[in-house]
Amino acid sequence: MYKIVVAKELAPKIKWFEVYAPQVAEKAQTGQFLMVVTHEKSERIPLTIAGYDREKGTVAFAFNEVGRTTKELGLLKEGDYIWNITGPLGNPSEIKYFGKVLCVAAGVMIAPMRLQIEALRNAGNTIVAVIGARIKKLLFFKEEIKSLSHRFYTATDDGSEGYKGLDFLRELVASEKFDRCIVMGPVATLKKVSEITKPYRIPTIVTLMPPMVDGMGMCGVCRVTVGGEMKFGCVDGPEFDGHLVDYDELIKRQRMLLPEERLGSVLWEIGGCKCGGRKA
Ligand SMILES: Cc1cc2nc3c(=O)[nH]c(=O)nc-3n(C[C@H](O)[C@H](O)[C@H](O)COP(=O)(O)OP(=O)(O)OC[C@H]3O[C@@H](n4cnc5c(N)ncnc54)[C@H](O)[C@@H]3O)c2cc1C
Ligand code: FES
Protein backbone atom coordinates (compact mmCIF):
# COMPACT_ATOMS: atom_id res chain seq x y z
CA MET A 1 0.00 0.00 0.00
CA TYR A 2 1.34 3.43 -0.95
CA LYS A 3 0.37 6.48 1.10
CA ILE A 4 -0.71 9.67 -0.69
CA VAL A 5 1.23 12.41 1.07
CA VAL A 6 0.12 15.29 -1.17
CA ALA A 7 -3.11 15.45 -3.19
CA LYS A 8 -4.14 18.60 -5.00
CA GLU A 9 -6.19 19.75 -7.96
CA LEU A 10 -4.11 21.36 -10.72
CA ALA A 11 -7.14 22.22 -12.89
CA PRO A 12 -10.72 20.91 -13.16
CA LYS A 13 -10.52 17.07 -13.29
CA ILE A 14 -6.69 17.13 -13.27
CA LYS A 15 -5.15 15.92 -10.01
CA TRP A 16 -1.61 15.77 -8.66
CA PHE A 17 -0.55 13.06 -6.19
CA GLU A 18 2.73 12.67 -4.34
CA VAL A 19 3.00 9.15 -3.00
CA TYR A 20 5.41 7.61 -0.51
CA ALA A 21 7.19 4.92 -2.53
CA PRO A 22 10.91 5.06 -1.63
CA GLN A 23 12.00 2.16 -3.85
CA VAL A 24 10.32 3.73 -6.88
CA ALA A 25 11.60 7.23 -6.05
CA GLU A 26 15.16 5.95 -5.75
CA LYS A 27 15.25 4.88 -9.40
CA ALA A 28 12.72 7.25 -11.02
CA GLN A 29 13.88 9.33 -13.98
CA THR A 30 12.13 11.77 -16.27
CA GLY A 31 10.36 10.07 -19.19
CA GLN A 32 9.48 6.91 -17.29
CA PHE A 33 6.05 5.82 -16.12
CA LEU A 34 4.33 3.90 -13.33
CA MET A 35 1.61 1.25 -13.38
CA VAL A 36 -0.90 2.32 -10.75
CA VAL A 37 -3.60 0.10 -9.22
CA THR A 38 -6.07 2.15 -7.18
CA HIS A 39 -7.65 -0.72 -5.21
CA GLU A 40 -7.49 -4.51 -5.33
CA LYS A 41 -10.16 -4.84 -8.02
CA SER A 42 -9.23 -1.93 -10.26
CA GLU A 43 -7.33 -1.94 -13.56
CA ARG A 44 -3.62 -1.16 -13.81
CA ILE A 45 -3.17 2.20 -15.50
CA PRO A 46 0.04 3.78 -16.80
CA LEU A 47 0.83 7.31 -15.52
CA THR A 48 3.96 9.29 -16.33
CA ILE A 49 6.37 10.25 -13.56
CA ALA A 50 5.99 14.01 -13.04
CA GLY A 51 8.28 14.42 -10.04
CA TYR A 52 10.30 12.58 -7.43
CA ASP A 53 12.16 13.31 -4.23
CA ARG A 54 14.69 10.64 -3.35
CA GLU A 55 15.28 12.06 0.15
CA LYS A 56 11.60 12.09 1.07
CA GLY A 57 11.02 8.82 -0.81
CA THR A 58 8.13 10.25 -2.83
CA VAL A 59 7.13 10.02 -6.46
CA ALA A 60 4.57 12.32 -8.13
CA PHE A 61 2.17 11.99 -11.05
CA ALA A 62 -0.73 13.97 -12.48
CA PHE A 63 -3.83 12.40 -13.93
CA ASN A 64 -6.87 13.42 -15.87
CA GLU A 65 -10.16 11.96 -14.64
CA VAL A 66 -11.35 10.55 -17.97
CA GLY A 67 -12.78 7.10 -17.20
CA ARG A 68 -13.63 4.69 -14.43
CA THR A 69 -10.14 4.02 -13.06
CA THR A 70 -8.91 7.61 -13.07
CA LYS A 71 -12.21 8.77 -11.52
CA GLU A 72 -11.82 6.17 -8.74
CA LEU A 73 -8.24 7.33 -8.19
CA GLY A 74 -9.47 10.92 -8.02
CA LEU A 75 -11.73 10.02 -5.06
CA LEU A 76 -8.69 9.29 -2.89
CA LYS A 77 -7.44 12.03 -0.57
CA GLU A 78 -4.24 12.92 1.27
CA GLY A 79 -3.56 10.17 3.83
CA ASP A 80 -5.37 7.50 1.78
CA TYR A 81 -3.52 4.55 0.30
CA ILE A 82 -3.07 3.34 -3.29
CA TRP A 83 -3.18 -0.46 -3.59
CA ASN A 84 -0.10 -0.87 -5.80
CA ILE A 85 2.46 1.10 -7.75
CA THR A 86 4.96 -0.62 -10.05
CA GLY A 87 7.85 1.26 -11.56
CA PRO A 88 9.73 3.04 -12.79
CA LEU A 89 8.93 1.47 -16.18
CA GLY A 90 9.95 2.38 -19.72
CA ASN A 91 13.10 4.15 -20.82
CA PRO A 92 14.24 7.44 -19.31
CA SER A 93 14.42 10.51 -21.55
CA GLU A 94 17.76 11.36 -23.13
CA ILE A 95 18.99 14.29 -21.08
CA LYS A 96 22.13 16.08 -22.29
CA TYR A 97 23.15 19.32 -23.92
CA PHE A 98 21.43 19.69 -27.32
CA GLY A 99 21.37 23.49 -27.71
CA LYS A 100 17.98 25.15 -28.18
CA VAL A 101 15.08 22.84 -27.28
CA LEU A 102 11.43 23.48 -28.13
CA CYS A 103 9.24 21.79 -25.49
CA VAL A 104 5.53 21.50 -26.33
CA ALA A 105 3.07 20.00 -23.84
CA ALA A 106 -0.71 19.80 -23.87
CA GLY A 107 -3.31 18.88 -21.26
CA VAL A 108 -2.34 16.73 -18.28
CA MET A 109 1.08 16.07 -19.85
CA ILE A 110 2.12 19.62 -18.91
CA ALA A 111 2.95 18.04 -15.51
CA PRO A 112 5.63 15.54 -16.65
CA MET A 113 6.92 18.12 -19.13
CA ARG A 114 7.82 20.40 -16.20
CA LEU A 115 10.14 17.67 -14.89
CA GLN A 116 11.72 17.15 -18.30
CA ILE A 117 12.23 20.90 -18.82
CA GLU A 118 13.96 21.12 -15.45
CA ALA A 119 16.34 18.30 -16.40
CA LEU A 120 17.07 19.77 -19.86
CA ARG A 121 17.65 23.20 -18.36
CA ASN A 122 20.07 21.74 -15.78
CA ALA A 123 21.95 20.16 -18.71
CA GLY A 124 22.59 23.65 -20.09
CA ASN A 125 19.94 23.80 -22.85
CA THR A 126 18.07 26.91 -23.92
CA ILE A 127 14.41 26.15 -23.37
CA VAL A 128 11.52 27.51 -25.43
CA ALA A 129 8.37 26.14 -23.76
CA VAL A 130 4.82 25.98 -25.08
CA ILE A 131 1.95 24.74 -22.95
CA GLY A 132 -1.52 24.24 -24.35
CA ALA A 133 -5.00 23.21 -23.30
CA ARG A 134 -8.55 23.25 -24.64
CA ILE A 135 -9.51 26.28 -22.55
CA LYS A 136 -7.77 28.76 -20.25
CA LYS A 137 -8.85 27.15 -16.98
CA LEU A 138 -7.18 23.85 -17.95
CA LEU A 139 -3.73 25.46 -18.14
CA PHE A 140 -1.60 24.87 -15.05
CA PHE A 141 2.08 25.14 -13.94
CA LYS A 142 2.32 28.42 -15.88
CA GLU A 143 4.61 30.16 -13.37
CA GLU A 144 6.70 27.03 -12.73
CA ILE A 145 7.39 26.37 -16.41
CA LYS A 146 7.87 30.06 -17.23
CA SER A 147 10.56 30.36 -14.56
CA LEU A 148 12.39 27.27 -15.90
CA SER A 149 12.28 28.47 -19.54
CA HIS A 150 14.13 31.11 -21.53
CA ARG A 151 10.96 31.82 -23.52
CA PHE A 152 7.43 30.77 -22.71
CA TYR A 153 4.18 30.64 -24.71
CA THR A 154 0.64 29.50 -23.96
CA ALA A 155 -2.00 28.29 -26.43
CA THR A 156 -5.64 27.29 -26.11
CA ASP A 157 -7.99 25.67 -28.63
CA ASP A 158 -10.55 28.47 -28.16
CA GLY A 159 -8.02 31.32 -27.94
CA SER A 160 -9.13 32.18 -24.36
CA GLU A 161 -5.43 32.47 -23.41
CA GLY A 162 -2.32 32.87 -25.54
CA TYR A 163 -2.28 31.70 -29.15
CA LYS A 164 -5.35 30.06 -30.68
CA GLY A 165 -4.14 26.53 -31.42
CA LEU A 166 -0.61 25.48 -32.31
CA ASP A 167 -0.40 26.90 -35.85
CA PHE A 168 1.83 29.72 -34.58
CA LEU A 169 4.58 27.09 -34.24
CA ARG A 170 4.94 27.05 -38.04
CA GLU A 171 6.21 30.62 -37.98
CA LEU A 172 8.34 29.99 -34.91
CA VAL A 173 10.25 27.04 -36.39
CA ALA A 174 10.58 28.81 -39.75
CA SER A 175 12.14 31.89 -38.16
CA GLU A 176 14.72 30.35 -35.82
CA LYS A 177 16.84 27.25 -35.46
CA PHE A 178 15.93 24.56 -32.94
CA ASP A 179 18.20 21.61 -32.13
CA ARG A 180 15.48 19.39 -30.68
CA CYS A 181 11.77 19.32 -30.03
CA ILE A 182 10.03 17.39 -27.24
CA VAL A 183 6.26 16.85 -27.42
CA MET A 184 3.87 15.41 -24.83
CA GLY A 185 0.09 15.33 -25.01
CA PRO A 186 -2.77 13.77 -26.98
CA VAL A 187 -1.88 11.95 -30.23
CA ALA A 188 -3.36 14.78 -32.31
CA THR A 189 -0.87 17.20 -30.73
CA LEU A 190 2.08 14.83 -31.24
CA LYS A 191 1.12 14.37 -34.88
CA LYS A 192 0.60 18.06 -35.57
CA VAL A 193 3.85 19.23 -33.99
CA SER A 194 5.81 16.44 -35.73
CA GLU A 195 4.37 17.54 -39.09
CA ILE A 196 5.40 21.13 -38.35
CA THR A 197 9.01 20.26 -37.38
CA LYS A 198 9.63 17.63 -40.08
CA PRO A 199 10.36 19.98 -43.02
CA TYR A 200 12.99 21.71 -40.85
CA ARG A 201 14.56 18.37 -39.81
CA ILE A 202 14.29 19.22 -36.12
CA PRO A 203 14.78 15.93 -34.23
CA THR A 204 11.40 15.50 -32.55
CA ILE A 205 10.74 13.18 -29.62
CA VAL A 206 7.15 12.27 -28.75
CA THR A 207 5.78 10.37 -25.75
CA LEU A 208 3.31 7.75 -26.99
CA MET A 209 0.41 6.57 -24.84
CA PRO A 210 -0.95 3.44 -26.53
CA PRO A 211 -3.33 1.17 -24.60
CA MET A 212 -1.28 -0.89 -22.11
CA VAL A 213 -1.94 -3.89 -19.88
CA ASP A 214 1.23 -5.11 -18.13
CA GLY A 215 3.61 -2.29 -19.08
CA MET A 216 6.51 -4.77 -19.12
CA GLY A 217 6.70 -6.14 -22.65
CA MET A 218 4.68 -9.33 -22.11
CA CYS A 219 1.17 -8.75 -23.50
CA GLY A 220 1.81 -6.91 -26.78
CA VAL A 221 -1.22 -4.63 -26.31
CA CYS A 222 0.92 -1.50 -26.62
CA ARG A 223 2.13 -2.26 -30.19
CA VAL A 224 2.93 0.83 -32.27
CA THR A 225 4.51 1.16 -35.69
CA VAL A 226 7.60 3.36 -35.83
CA GLY A 227 9.63 3.66 -39.04
CA GLY A 228 7.71 0.68 -40.48
CA GLU A 229 8.74 -1.57 -37.57
CA MET A 230 6.57 -2.90 -34.78
CA LYS A 231 7.60 -1.57 -31.37
CA PHE A 232 6.22 -2.00 -27.87
CA GLY A 233 5.26 1.34 -26.32
CA CYS A 234 6.20 0.15 -22.83
CA VAL A 235 9.66 -1.37 -23.26
CA ASP A 236 10.87 0.28 -26.48
CA GLY A 237 9.37 3.65 -25.49
CA PRO A 238 7.40 5.48 -24.35
CA GLU A 239 9.45 8.11 -26.24
CA PHE A 240 9.93 7.69 -30.00
CA ASP A 241 11.09 9.61 -33.06
CA GLY A 242 8.02 11.72 -33.84
CA HIS A 243 8.75 11.80 -37.57
CA LEU A 244 8.56 8.00 -37.85
CA VAL A 245 5.42 7.17 -35.84
CA ASP A 246 2.31 5.84 -37.61
CA TYR A 247 -0.12 8.13 -35.79
CA ASP A 248 -3.20 7.09 -37.77
CA GLU A 249 -2.75 3.46 -36.70
CA LEU A 250 -2.33 4.55 -33.07
CA ILE A 251 -5.49 6.67 -33.23
CA LYS A 252 -7.41 3.68 -34.66
CA ARG A 253 -6.17 1.41 -31.85
CA GLN A 254 -7.19 3.93 -29.19
CA ARG A 255 -10.65 4.29 -30.78
CA MET A 256 -11.20 0.52 -30.81
CA LEU A 257 -11.46 0.59 -27.01
CA LEU A 258 -13.78 3.61 -26.82
CA PRO A 259 -17.25 1.97 -26.65
CA GLU A 260 -16.20 -0.42 -23.86
CA GLU A 261 -14.48 2.34 -21.90
CA ARG A 262 -17.47 4.67 -22.17
CA LEU A 263 -19.84 1.91 -21.06
CA GLY A 264 -17.58 0.99 -18.11
CA SER A 265 -17.40 4.61 -16.99
CA VAL A 266 -21.17 5.21 -17.26
CA LEU A 267 -22.03 1.96 -15.42
CA TRP A 268 -19.59 2.85 -12.68
CA GLU A 269 -21.07 6.34 -12.29
CA ILE A 270 -24.62 4.94 -12.09
CA GLY A 271 -23.57 2.29 -9.57
CA GLY A 272 -21.29 4.57 -7.54
CA CYS A 273 -17.82 3.69 -6.32
CA LYS A 274 -17.55 0.30 -4.66
CA CYS A 275 -14.04 0.79 -3.32
CA GLY A 276 -14.32 3.99 -1.26
CA GLY A 277 -11.19 5.91 -0.39
CA ARG A 278 -9.22 3.27 1.44
CA LYS A 279 -7.25 4.02 4.54
CA ALA A 280 -4.90 1.35 5.86
C1 LIG B 1 2.97 5.40 -21.03
C2 LIG B 1 1.71 6.13 -20.68
C3 LIG B 1 1.77 7.23 -19.84
C4 LIG B 1 0.60 7.89 -19.48
N1 LIG B 1 0.70 8.97 -18.65
C5 LIG B 1 -0.43 9.60 -18.24
C6 LIG B 1 -0.36 10.68 -17.29
O1 LIG B 1 0.72 11.06 -16.81
N2 LIG B 1 -1.52 11.26 -16.91
C7 LIG B 1 -2.75 10.84 -17.40
O2 LIG B 1 -3.77 11.40 -17.01
N3 LIG B 1 -2.83 9.85 -18.29
C8 LIG B 1 -1.71 9.20 -18.71
N4 LIG B 1 -1.82 8.15 -19.58
C9 LIG B 1 -3.15 7.74 -20.01
C10 LIG B 1 -3.84 6.98 -18.88
O3 LIG B 1 -3.18 5.75 -18.67
C11 LIG B 1 -5.31 6.75 -19.26
O4 LIG B 1 -5.97 7.99 -19.24
C12 LIG B 1 -5.98 5.82 -18.28
O5 LIG B 1 -5.52 4.51 -18.45
C13 LIG B 1 -7.47 5.87 -18.47
O6 LIG B 1 -8.08 4.90 -17.63
P1 LIG B 1 -9.62 5.06 -17.22
O7 LIG B 1 -10.12 3.72 -16.81
O8 LIG B 1 -9.81 6.15 -16.26
O9 LIG B 1 -10.31 5.52 -18.54
P2 LIG B 1 -10.79 4.61 -19.73
O10 LIG B 1 -12.18 4.19 -19.45
O11 LIG B 1 -9.76 3.54 -20.04
O12 LIG B 1 -10.75 5.69 -20.91
C14 LIG B 1 -11.56 6.88 -20.83
C15 LIG B 1 -11.25 7.78 -22.00
O13 LIG B 1 -9.86 8.13 -22.02
C16 LIG B 1 -9.29 7.73 -23.26
N5 LIG B 1 -7.97 7.11 -23.02
C17 LIG B 1 -7.73 5.98 -22.30
N6 LIG B 1 -6.42 5.68 -22.34
C18 LIG B 1 -5.84 6.63 -23.09
C19 LIG B 1 -4.52 6.87 -23.53
N7 LIG B 1 -3.53 6.05 -23.23
N8 LIG B 1 -4.30 7.96 -24.30
C20 LIG B 1 -5.29 8.78 -24.63
N9 LIG B 1 -6.57 8.62 -24.28
C21 LIG B 1 -6.83 7.56 -23.52
C22 LIG B 1 -10.22 6.70 -23.84
O14 LIG B 1 -10.16 6.65 -25.25
C23 LIG B 1 -11.55 7.19 -23.35
O15 LIG B 1 -12.04 8.23 -24.17
C24 LIG B 1 -0.66 7.46 -19.97
C25 LIG B 1 -0.73 6.35 -20.81
C26 LIG B 1 0.44 5.69 -21.17
C27 LIG B 1 0.36 4.49 -22.05
S1 FES C 1 1.83 -3.12 -22.22
FE1 FES C 1 2.07 -5.24 -22.50
S2 FES C 1 3.72 -5.38 -23.90
FE2 FES C 1 3.55 -3.26 -23.48
Coordinates of C-alpha atoms and ligand atoms in Angstrom, one line a residue:
M1 CA 0.0 0.0 0.0
Y2 CA 1.3 3.4 -0.9
K3 CA 0.4 6.5 1.1
I4 CA -0.7 9.7 -0.7
V5 CA 1.2 12.4 1.1
V6 CA 0.1 15.3 -1.2
A7 CA -3.1 15.4 -3.2
K8 CA -4.1 18.6 -5.0
E9 CA -6.2 19.7 -8.0
L10 CA -4.1 21.4 -10.7
A11 CA -7.1 22.2 -12.9
P12 CA -10.7 20.9 -13.2
K13 CA -10.5 17.1 -13.3
I14 CA -6.7 17.1 -13.3
K15 CA -5.2 15.9 -10.0
W16 CA -1.6 15.8 -8.7
F17 CA -0.6 13.1 -6.2
E18 CA 2.7 12.7 -4.3
V19 CA 3.0 9.2 -3.0
Y20 CA 5.4 7.6 -0.5
A21 CA 7.2 4.9 -2.5
P22 CA 10.9 5.1 -1.6
Q23 CA 12.0 2.2 -3.9
V24 CA 10.3 3.7 -6.9
A25 CA 11.6 7.2 -6.0
E26 CA 15.2 6.0 -5.8
K27 CA 15.2 4.9 -9.4
A28 CA 12.7 7.3 -11.0
Q29 CA 13.9 9.3 -14.0
T30 CA 12.1 11.8 -16.3
G31 CA 10.4 10.1 -19.2
Q32 CA 9.5 6.9 -17.3
F33 CA 6.1 5.8 -16.1
L34 CA 4.3 3.9 -13.3
M35 CA 1.6 1.3 -13.4
V36 CA -0.9 2.3 -10.7
V37 CA -3.6 0.1 -9.2
T38 CA -6.1 2.2 -7.2
H39 CA -7.7 -0.7 -5.2
E40 CA -7.5 -4.5 -5.3
K41 CA -10.2 -4.8 -8.0
S42 CA -9.2 -1.9 -10.3
E43 CA -7.3 -1.9 -13.6
R44 CA -3.6 -1.2 -13.8
I45 CA -3.2 2.2 -15.5
P46 CA 0.0 3.8 -16.8
L47 CA 0.8 7.3 -15.5
T48 CA 4.0 9.3 -16.3
I49 CA 6.4 10.3 -13.6
A50 CA 6.0 14.0 -13.0
G51 CA 8.3 14.4 -10.0
Y52 CA 10.3 12.6 -7.4
D53 CA 12.2 13.3 -4.2
R54 CA 14.7 10.6 -3.4
E55 CA 15.3 12.1 0.1
K56 CA 11.6 12.1 1.1
G57 CA 11.0 8.8 -0.8
T58 CA 8.1 10.2 -2.8
V59 CA 7.1 10.0 -6.5
A60 CA 4.6 12.3 -8.1
F61 CA 2.2 12.0 -11.0
A62 CA -0.7 14.0 -12.5
F63 CA -3.8 12.4 -13.9
N64 CA -6.9 13.4 -15.9
E65 CA -10.2 12.0 -14.6
V66 CA -11.4 10.6 -18.0
G67 CA -12.8 7.1 -17.2
R68 CA -13.6 4.7 -14.4
T69 CA -10.1 4.0 -13.1
T70 CA -8.9 7.6 -13.1
K71 CA -12.2 8.8 -11.5
E72 CA -11.8 6.2 -8.7
L73 CA -8.2 7.3 -8.2
G74 CA -9.5 10.9 -8.0
L75 CA -11.7 10.0 -5.1
L76 CA -8.7 9.3 -2.9
K77 CA -7.4 12.0 -0.6
E78 CA -4.2 12.9 1.3
G79 CA -3.6 10.2 3.8
D80 CA -5.4 7.5 1.8
Y81 CA -3.5 4.5 0.3
I82 CA -3.1 3.3 -3.3
W83 CA -3.2 -0.5 -3.6
N84 CA -0.1 -0.9 -5.8
I85 CA 2.5 1.1 -7.8
T86 CA 5.0 -0.6 -10.1
G87 CA 7.9 1.3 -11.6
P88 CA 9.7 3.0 -12.8
L89 CA 8.9 1.5 -16.2
G90 CA 10.0 2.4 -19.7
N91 CA 13.1 4.1 -20.8
P92 CA 14.2 7.4 -19.3
S93 CA 14.4 10.5 -21.6
E94 CA 17.8 11.4 -23.1
I95 CA 19.0 14.3 -21.1
K96 CA 22.1 16.1 -22.3
Y97 CA 23.2 19.3 -23.9
F98 CA 21.4 19.7 -27.3
G99 CA 21.4 23.5 -27.7
K100 CA 18.0 25.2 -28.2
V101 CA 15.1 22.8 -27.3
L102 CA 11.4 23.5 -28.1
C103 CA 9.2 21.8 -25.5
V104 CA 5.5 21.5 -26.3
A105 CA 3.1 20.0 -23.8
A106 CA -0.7 19.8 -23.9
G107 CA -3.3 18.9 -21.3
V108 CA -2.3 16.7 -18.3
M109 CA 1.1 16.1 -19.8
I110 CA 2.1 19.6 -18.9
A111 CA 2.9 18.0 -15.5
P112 CA 5.6 15.5 -16.7
M113 CA 6.9 18.1 -19.1
R114 CA 7.8 20.4 -16.2
L115 CA 10.1 17.7 -14.9
Q116 CA 11.7 17.1 -18.3
I117 CA 12.2 20.9 -18.8
E118 CA 14.0 21.1 -15.5
A119 CA 16.3 18.3 -16.4
L120 CA 17.1 19.8 -19.9
R121 CA 17.6 23.2 -18.4
N122 CA 20.1 21.7 -15.8
A123 CA 22.0 20.2 -18.7
G124 CA 22.6 23.7 -20.1
N125 CA 19.9 23.8 -22.9
T126 CA 18.1 26.9 -23.9
I127 CA 14.4 26.2 -23.4
V128 CA 11.5 27.5 -25.4
A129 CA 8.4 26.1 -23.8
V130 CA 4.8 26.0 -25.1
I131 CA 2.0 24.7 -22.9
G132 CA -1.5 24.2 -24.4
A133 CA -5.0 23.2 -23.3
R134 CA -8.6 23.2 -24.6
I135 CA -9.5 26.3 -22.6
K136 CA -7.8 28.8 -20.2
K137 CA -8.8 27.1 -17.0
L138 CA -7.2 23.9 -18.0
L139 CA -3.7 25.5 -18.1
F140 CA -1.6 24.9 -15.1
F141 CA 2.1 25.1 -13.9
K142 CA 2.3 28.4 -15.9
E143 CA 4.6 30.2 -13.4
E144 CA 6.7 27.0 -12.7
I145 CA 7.4 26.4 -16.4
K146 CA 7.9 30.1 -17.2
S147 CA 10.6 30.4 -14.6
L148 CA 12.4 27.3 -15.9
S149 CA 12.3 28.5 -19.5
H150 CA 14.1 31.1 -21.5
R151 CA 11.0 31.8 -23.5
F152 CA 7.4 30.8 -22.7
Y153 CA 4.2 30.6 -24.7
T154 CA 0.6 29.5 -24.0
A155 CA -2.0 28.3 -26.4
T156 CA -5.6 27.3 -26.1
D157 CA -8.0 25.7 -28.6
D158 CA -10.6 28.5 -28.2
G159 CA -8.0 31.3 -27.9
S160 CA -9.1 32.2 -24.4
E161 CA -5.4 32.5 -23.4
G162 CA -2.3 32.9 -25.5
Y163 CA -2.3 31.7 -29.1
K164 CA -5.3 30.1 -30.7
G165 CA -4.1 26.5 -31.4
L166 CA -0.6 25.5 -32.3
D167 CA -0.4 26.9 -35.8
F168 CA 1.8 29.7 -34.6
L169 CA 4.6 27.1 -34.2
R170 CA 4.9 27.0 -38.0
E171 CA 6.2 30.6 -38.0
L172 CA 8.3 30.0 -34.9
V173 CA 10.3 27.0 -36.4
A174 CA 10.6 28.8 -39.8
S175 CA 12.1 31.9 -38.2
E176 CA 14.7 30.3 -35.8
K177 CA 16.8 27.2 -35.5
F178 CA 15.9 24.6 -32.9
D179 CA 18.2 21.6 -32.1
R180 CA 15.5 19.4 -30.7
C181 CA 11.8 19.3 -30.0
I182 CA 10.0 17.4 -27.2
V183 CA 6.3 16.9 -27.4
M184 CA 3.9 15.4 -24.8
G185 CA 0.1 15.3 -25.0
P186 CA -2.8 13.8 -27.0
V187 CA -1.9 12.0 -30.2
A188 CA -3.4 14.8 -32.3
T189 CA -0.9 17.2 -30.7
L190 CA 2.1 14.8 -31.2
K191 CA 1.1 14.4 -34.9
K192 CA 0.6 18.1 -35.6
V193 CA 3.9 19.2 -34.0
S194 CA 5.8 16.4 -35.7
E195 CA 4.4 17.5 -39.1
I196 CA 5.4 21.1 -38.4
T197 CA 9.0 20.3 -37.4
K198 CA 9.6 17.6 -40.1
P199 CA 10.4 20.0 -43.0
Y200 CA 13.0 21.7 -40.8
R201 CA 14.6 18.4 -39.8
I202 CA 14.3 19.2 -36.1
P203 CA 14.8 15.9 -34.2
T204 CA 11.4 15.5 -32.6
I205 CA 10.7 13.2 -29.6
V206 CA 7.1 12.3 -28.7
T207 CA 5.8 10.4 -25.7
L208 CA 3.3 7.7 -27.0
M209 CA 0.4 6.6 -24.8
P210 CA -1.0 3.4 -26.5
P211 CA -3.3 1.2 -24.6
M212 CA -1.3 -0.9 -22.1
V213 CA -1.9 -3.9 -19.9
D214 CA 1.2 -5.1 -18.1
G215 CA 3.6 -2.3 -19.1
M216 CA 6.5 -4.8 -19.1
G217 CA 6.7 -6.1 -22.7
M218 CA 4.7 -9.3 -22.1
C219 CA 1.2 -8.7 -23.5
G220 CA 1.8 -6.9 -26.8
V221 CA -1.2 -4.6 -26.3
C222 CA 0.9 -1.5 -26.6
R223 CA 2.1 -2.3 -30.2
V224 CA 2.9 0.8 -32.3
T225 CA 4.5 1.2 -35.7
V226 CA 7.6 3.4 -35.8
G227 CA 9.6 3.7 -39.0
G228 CA 7.7 0.7 -40.5
E229 CA 8.7 -1.6 -37.6
M230 CA 6.6 -2.9 -34.8
K231 CA 7.6 -1.6 -31.4
F232 CA 6.2 -2.0 -27.9
G233 CA 5.3 1.3 -26.3
C234 CA 6.2 0.2 -22.8
V235 CA 9.7 -1.4 -23.3
D236 CA 10.9 0.3 -26.5
G237 CA 9.4 3.7 -25.5
P238 CA 7.4 5.5 -24.4
E239 CA 9.5 8.1 -26.2
F240 CA 9.9 7.7 -30.0
D241 CA 11.1 9.6 -33.1
G242 CA 8.0 11.7 -33.8
H243 CA 8.8 11.8 -37.6
L244 CA 8.6 8.0 -37.8
V245 CA 5.4 7.2 -35.8
D246 CA 2.3 5.8 -37.6
Y247 CA -0.1 8.1 -35.8
D248 CA -3.2 7.1 -37.8
E249 CA -2.7 3.5 -36.7
L250 CA -2.3 4.5 -33.1
I251 CA -5.5 6.7 -33.2
K252 CA -7.4 3.7 -34.7
R253 CA -6.2 1.4 -31.9
Q254 CA -7.2 3.9 -29.2
R255 CA -10.7 4.3 -30.8
M256 CA -11.2 0.5 -30.8
L257 CA -11.5 0.6 -27.0
L258 CA -13.8 3.6 -26.8
P259 CA -17.2 2.0 -26.7
E260 CA -16.2 -0.4 -23.9
E261 CA -14.5 2.3 -21.9
R262 CA -17.5 4.7 -22.2
L263 CA -19.8 1.9 -21.1
G264 CA -17.6 1.0 -18.1
S265 CA -17.4 4.6 -17.0
V266 CA -21.2 5.2 -17.3
L267 CA -22.0 2.0 -15.4
W268 CA -19.6 2.9 -12.7
E269 CA -21.1 6.3 -12.3
I270 CA -24.6 4.9 -12.1
G271 CA -23.6 2.3 -9.6
G272 CA -21.3 4.6 -7.5
C273 CA -17.8 3.7 -6.3
K274 CA -17.6 0.3 -4.7
C275 CA -14.0 0.8 -3.3
G276 CA -14.3 4.0 -1.3
G277 CA -11.2 5.9 -0.4
R278 CA -9.2 3.3 1.4
K279 CA -7.2 4.0 4.5
A280 CA -4.9 1.4 5.9
Ligands
LIG1 C1 3.0 5.4 -21.0 C2 1.7 6.1 -20.7 C3 1.8 7.2 -19.8 C4 0.6 7.9 -19.5 N1 0.7 9.0 -18.6 C5 -0.4 9.6 -18.2 C6 -0.4 10.7 -17.3 O1 0.7 11.1 -16.8 N2 -1.5 11.3 -16.9 C7 -2.7 10.8 -17.4 O2 -3.8 11.4 -17.0 N3 -2.8 9.9 -18.3 C8 -1.7 9.2 -18.7 N4 -1.8 8.1 -19.6 C9 -3.2 7.7 -20.0 C10 -3.8 7.0 -18.9 O3 -3.2 5.7 -18.7 C11 -5.3 6.7 -19.3 O4 -6.0 8.0 -19.2 C12 -6.0 5.8 -18.3 O5 -5.5 4.5 -18.5 C13 -7.5 5.9 -18.5 O6 -8.1 4.9 -17.6 P1 -9.6 5.1 -17.2 O7 -10.1 3.7 -16.8 O8 -9.8 6.2 -16.3 O9 -10.3 5.5 -18.5 P2 -10.8 4.6 -19.7 O10 -12.2 4.2 -19.4 O11 -9.8 3.5 -20.0 O12 -10.8 5.7 -20.9 C14 -11.6 6.9 -20.8 C15 -11.3 7.8 -22.0 O13 -9.9 8.1 -22.0 C16 -9.3 7.7 -23.3 N5 -8.0 7.1 -23.0 C17 -7.7 6.0 -22.3 N6 -6.4 5.7 -22.3 C18 -5.8 6.6 -23.1 C19 -4.5 6.9 -23.5 N7 -3.5 6.0 -23.2 N8 -4.3 8.0 -24.3 C20 -5.3 8.8 -24.6 N9 -6.6 8.6 -24.3 C21 -6.8 7.6 -23.5 C22 -10.2 6.7 -23.8 O14 -10.2 6.7 -25.3 C23 -11.6 7.2 -23.4 O15 -12.0 8.2 -24.2 C24 -0.7 7.5 -20.0 C25 -0.7 6.4 -20.8 C26 0.4 5.7 -21.2 C27 0.4 4.5 -22.1
FES2 S1 1.8 -3.1 -22.2 FE1 2.1 -5.2 -22.5 S2 3.7 -5.4 -23.9 FE2 3.5 -3.3 -23.5

